[in-house]
Amino acid sequence: MLDKTYRPDEVEQEIYSLWEGSGAFSCRPDSDADPFTIVIPPPNVTGSLHMGHALNFTLQDILIRYNRMRGRDALWQPGTDHAGIATQMVVERQLAAKGKTRHDLGRDKFIERVWEWKAESGGTITHQMRRLGTSVDWARERFTMDEGLSAAVRKVFVALYKQGLIYKDKRLVNWDPILHTAISDLEVEQREIHGKMWYFRYPLADAPGRFIVVGTTRPETMLGDTAVAVHPDDDRYRALVGTKCILPIVERPMPIIADEYANPEKGTGAVKITPAHDFNDFEVGHRHNLEMINVLDHNARLNGNAPERFRGLTALEARELIVNEMATLGFLEKIEDNLMMMPYGDRSGAVIEPWLTDQWFVDAKTLAQPAIEAVKDGRTRFVPKHWENTYFEWMNNIQPWCISRQIWWGHQVPAWYGPDGAVFVEATEEEAQAAAEKHYGKRVELRRDADVLDTWFSSALWPFSTLGWPADTPEVKRYYPTDVLVTGFDIIFFWVARMMMAGLHFMGEVPFHTVYIHALVRDEKGQKMSKSKGNVIDPLVLMKQYGTDALRFTLTALAVQGRDLRMSEGRVEGYRNFATKLWNAARFCEMNGCQPVAGFDPKTCRQTVNRWIVGKLAATAAEVETAIEAFRFNDAASVLYHFTWGTFCDWYLEFTKPILQGENEDADARAETRATTAWVLDRLLHLLHPIMPYITEELWRRLGENRPSMLIASAWPAFEAGLVDADAAAEMDWVVRLVSQIRAVRSEMRVPPGAEVPVYLAGVAPATRQRMAVHHDLIVHLARLATLDVVEMGSDAARTVAKGAIQLVVDEATAFVNVASLIDVAQEKARLQKEISRLDGEIAKFEKKLANDGFLSKAPPEVVEEQKEKRAEAVLARDKLGSAYQRLAAL
């Protein structure tokens, strides 16, 4: 017998161990089944499960479990990313606690220490993934620093280098002056700050006493200026183009150039160009062949290219001196407050500098062209489709990809340098040595490049390197390309685009056919979760408190395509109640002898109510399948919720209580109903399993003896044509409509729960009269009625019962629900009027705020959306109360 209460904390770990131990998660390379493959976006090995992970993994698991049950050979490829900077920082902090740095250990010993940390503490997130119920193929778990994946990285680097698609160049990168490495754009956090805009006068070289005024937010970089740019169509400066101005303090003559980068509407329309310290200026410098003068060192202090008095100063120290000196020289025009975005390193917290340095780059523009075409011609599609525009925007404007990092943990660049600096790029040191001997004609000592590769470089190979490539493995042939990639929009460029480029270049095929982009998980007010705001919701806490299935169902129900999720503990609690409802329904079925019957055929059902529920289940299954196939996860959850809670629990089980529990009921009807109930519940567990795996598996094994397999390994239910009985559906749906409308009136009019209400129907057709006769006792019981009878429309009896009655239209009939004697009509009208007035006031406030251009322009989008939703909710409530008031007014 099922326990009275479902306790997820007592069963989840046991069930997961059963799944994993049985091999249920494993792919079957030798099977004849069609493969279905998803590669997991590898979380950082340093990571811990957050709400974004929980959403991402849940949606993937739904697809994998669904397709596995549909008979596909499902491979969900797991693994973790070595997370170069993040992991190195973890170990460096451990060393710092002992008063040491990585330099005290040396490179080799430090890397050994990182591997030790990985072995001891690097599996946190994989354990948490198990807690979430993810059915990944753990036997195939990969790590981006595994030897097999490292071999793939070396092969790709060498191949691209020899094809001229990897090269070394001096370009601007995001430089972290604390970590002393280049970092990717994704590791740069843009923060809004209240800064200043300084306007400086630069003297014209050939016009003493005349100046060109430029604005800057970073005076300290002016020492590296090499030009002033104006727009070619700006009449104010047309005569100055081609002349020179003098850079104050360093007295360097600089050209005044025409370039469309200068915005005539912004500031003075003239901008100083510092190619070595600004990404836009760098491009201008290239277009005009300008000198690039780097005035900062790797610590973001002024270097030897600055006048001696500024050398060694921090950027802020130099800024203060430069502004003061410009003011003393008479070259400070004015200072304005300026709201601006400032880049910070998400790991170090340092201000990130655009810094000119030698790095390794990939010719991403060349690799991007086939990847663009693959999406244009439909070989890979985005869901929702509008994300294709983001993809195209990034890819069409792609810049060289900086792939080198100045840290120790990662894939070391496979490049060696000879005594004269000649570079030899090969997969191994032995091959590099052989190439060097051929080049020099003798054996020479080589020095390996100290840089490591950006972690995105190795993860770009993930869809095929995890399958054993560059070896020609059976897995590569069978599981590449993959079917679906589920990921967030923030890494479309960093990961999705780079996998597309690598896959097409090295495999000749796209790495996935569909990219499903899910939205952000925000708090209940629509704000982005952050530690600083104190609004982070921990999925592990919610799973412990409410059960994993409740969290998974919540995330699924909120996963509307193209819309951010608003997460709250209350929602999870609500779906915990849904799990409880399912458990209680199953317990009711068990207590009433509803056990699976071998060979049961639902087409043989004679009872109308049983034919009705069978048809409803078949229709629900079809809707769930359609929704999952279309990645409309919220629709699948909604359909299952309403069928389970409403159709099955609230209606069918109530409809069949008299059959199951009635002493005088036909034994055949009871046996049929028990078998039907068990059959429906079993298949409902199948439909719910991809979203709620734990409770469904527990019920599956507890409710049936000698099951041929666990639910995870059971086939997705197939429903034969003809199971939807139109006559049964019409009959029982009529009962549902009638009872529902009477209940709604009782609720609106605040009829006491125990009060029995007289109801009469007029204008009924023969079919309705027959339904009333068949289901009379059921309707009276479910709607709490004193009377349920028929009167002739227009008769004296009809006129009599109409007095003091609320009138409802149910199909062709009119129902008179007599509530006047059960409530204080005047009091209810006054209450409703008061509540309607209150809601009118709230709606007016919302509309005033939403009509305010100032609010709309300044408020964050999520706040505006929240106000719109609250207005819509208030309007809906007001209209509902208005309808109730009109009904009372008619009494």
PDB file of C-alpha atoms in Angstrom, residues 600 602 605-615 652 656 659 669-674 676-677 680 723 728 732:
ATOM      1  CA  PHE A 600      -6.867  -4.885 -21.214  1.00  0.00           C
ATOM      2  CA  PRO A 602      -9.811   0.165 -23.833  1.00  0.00           C
ATOM      3  CA  CYS A 605     -15.236  -0.298 -22.589  1.00  0.00           C
ATOM      4  CA  ARG A 606     -19.016  -0.145 -22.303  1.00  0.00           C
ATOM      5  CA  GLN A 607     -19.320   2.547 -19.630  1.00  0.00           C
ATOM      6  CA  THR A 608     -19.691   6.046 -21.079  1.00  0.00           C
ATOM      7  CA  VAL A 609     -17.446   7.570 -18.400  1.00  0.00           C
ATOM      8  CA  ASN A 610     -14.673   5.095 -19.225  1.00  0.00           C
ATOM      9  CA  ARG A 611     -14.885   5.702 -22.954  1.00  0.00           C
ATOM     10  CA  TRP A 612     -14.752   9.419 -22.136  1.00  0.00           C
ATOM     11  CA  ILE A 613     -11.537   9.255 -20.060  1.00  0.00           C
ATOM     12  CA  VAL A 614      -9.817   6.971 -22.575  1.00  0.00           C
ATOM     13  CA  GLY A 615     -10.533   9.486 -25.341  1.00  0.00           C
ATOM     14  CA  TYR A 652     -13.120  11.113 -13.603  1.00  0.00           C
ATOM     15  CA  THR A 656     -16.495   6.823 -10.910  1.00  0.00           C
ATOM     16  CA  ILE A 659     -19.203   2.713  -9.507  1.00  0.00           C
ATOM     17  CA  ALA A 669     -19.062  -2.135 -14.573  1.00  0.00           C
ATOM     18  CA  ARG A 670     -16.869  -2.107 -11.445  1.00  0.00           C
ATOM     19  CA  ALA A 671     -14.304  -4.456 -12.993  1.00  0.00           C
ATOM     20  CA  GLU A 672     -14.211  -2.446 -16.213  1.00  0.00           C
ATOM     21  CA  THR A 673     -13.791   0.828 -14.319  1.00  0.00           C
ATOM     22  CA  ARG A 674     -10.994  -0.551 -12.149  1.00  0.00           C
ATOM     23  CA  THR A 676      -9.718   1.442 -17.109  1.00  0.00           C
ATOM     24  CA  THR A 677      -8.559   3.540 -14.171  1.00  0.00           C
ATOM     25  CA  VAL A 680      -5.193   5.398 -17.711  1.00  0.00           C
ATOM     26  CA  LEU A 723     -10.205   5.740 -28.979  1.00  0.00           C
ATOM     27  CA  ALA A 728     -19.108   9.868 -24.808  1.00  0.00           C
ATOM     28  CA  MET A 732     -19.547  13.790 -20.109  1.00  0.00           C
TER      29      MET A 732
END
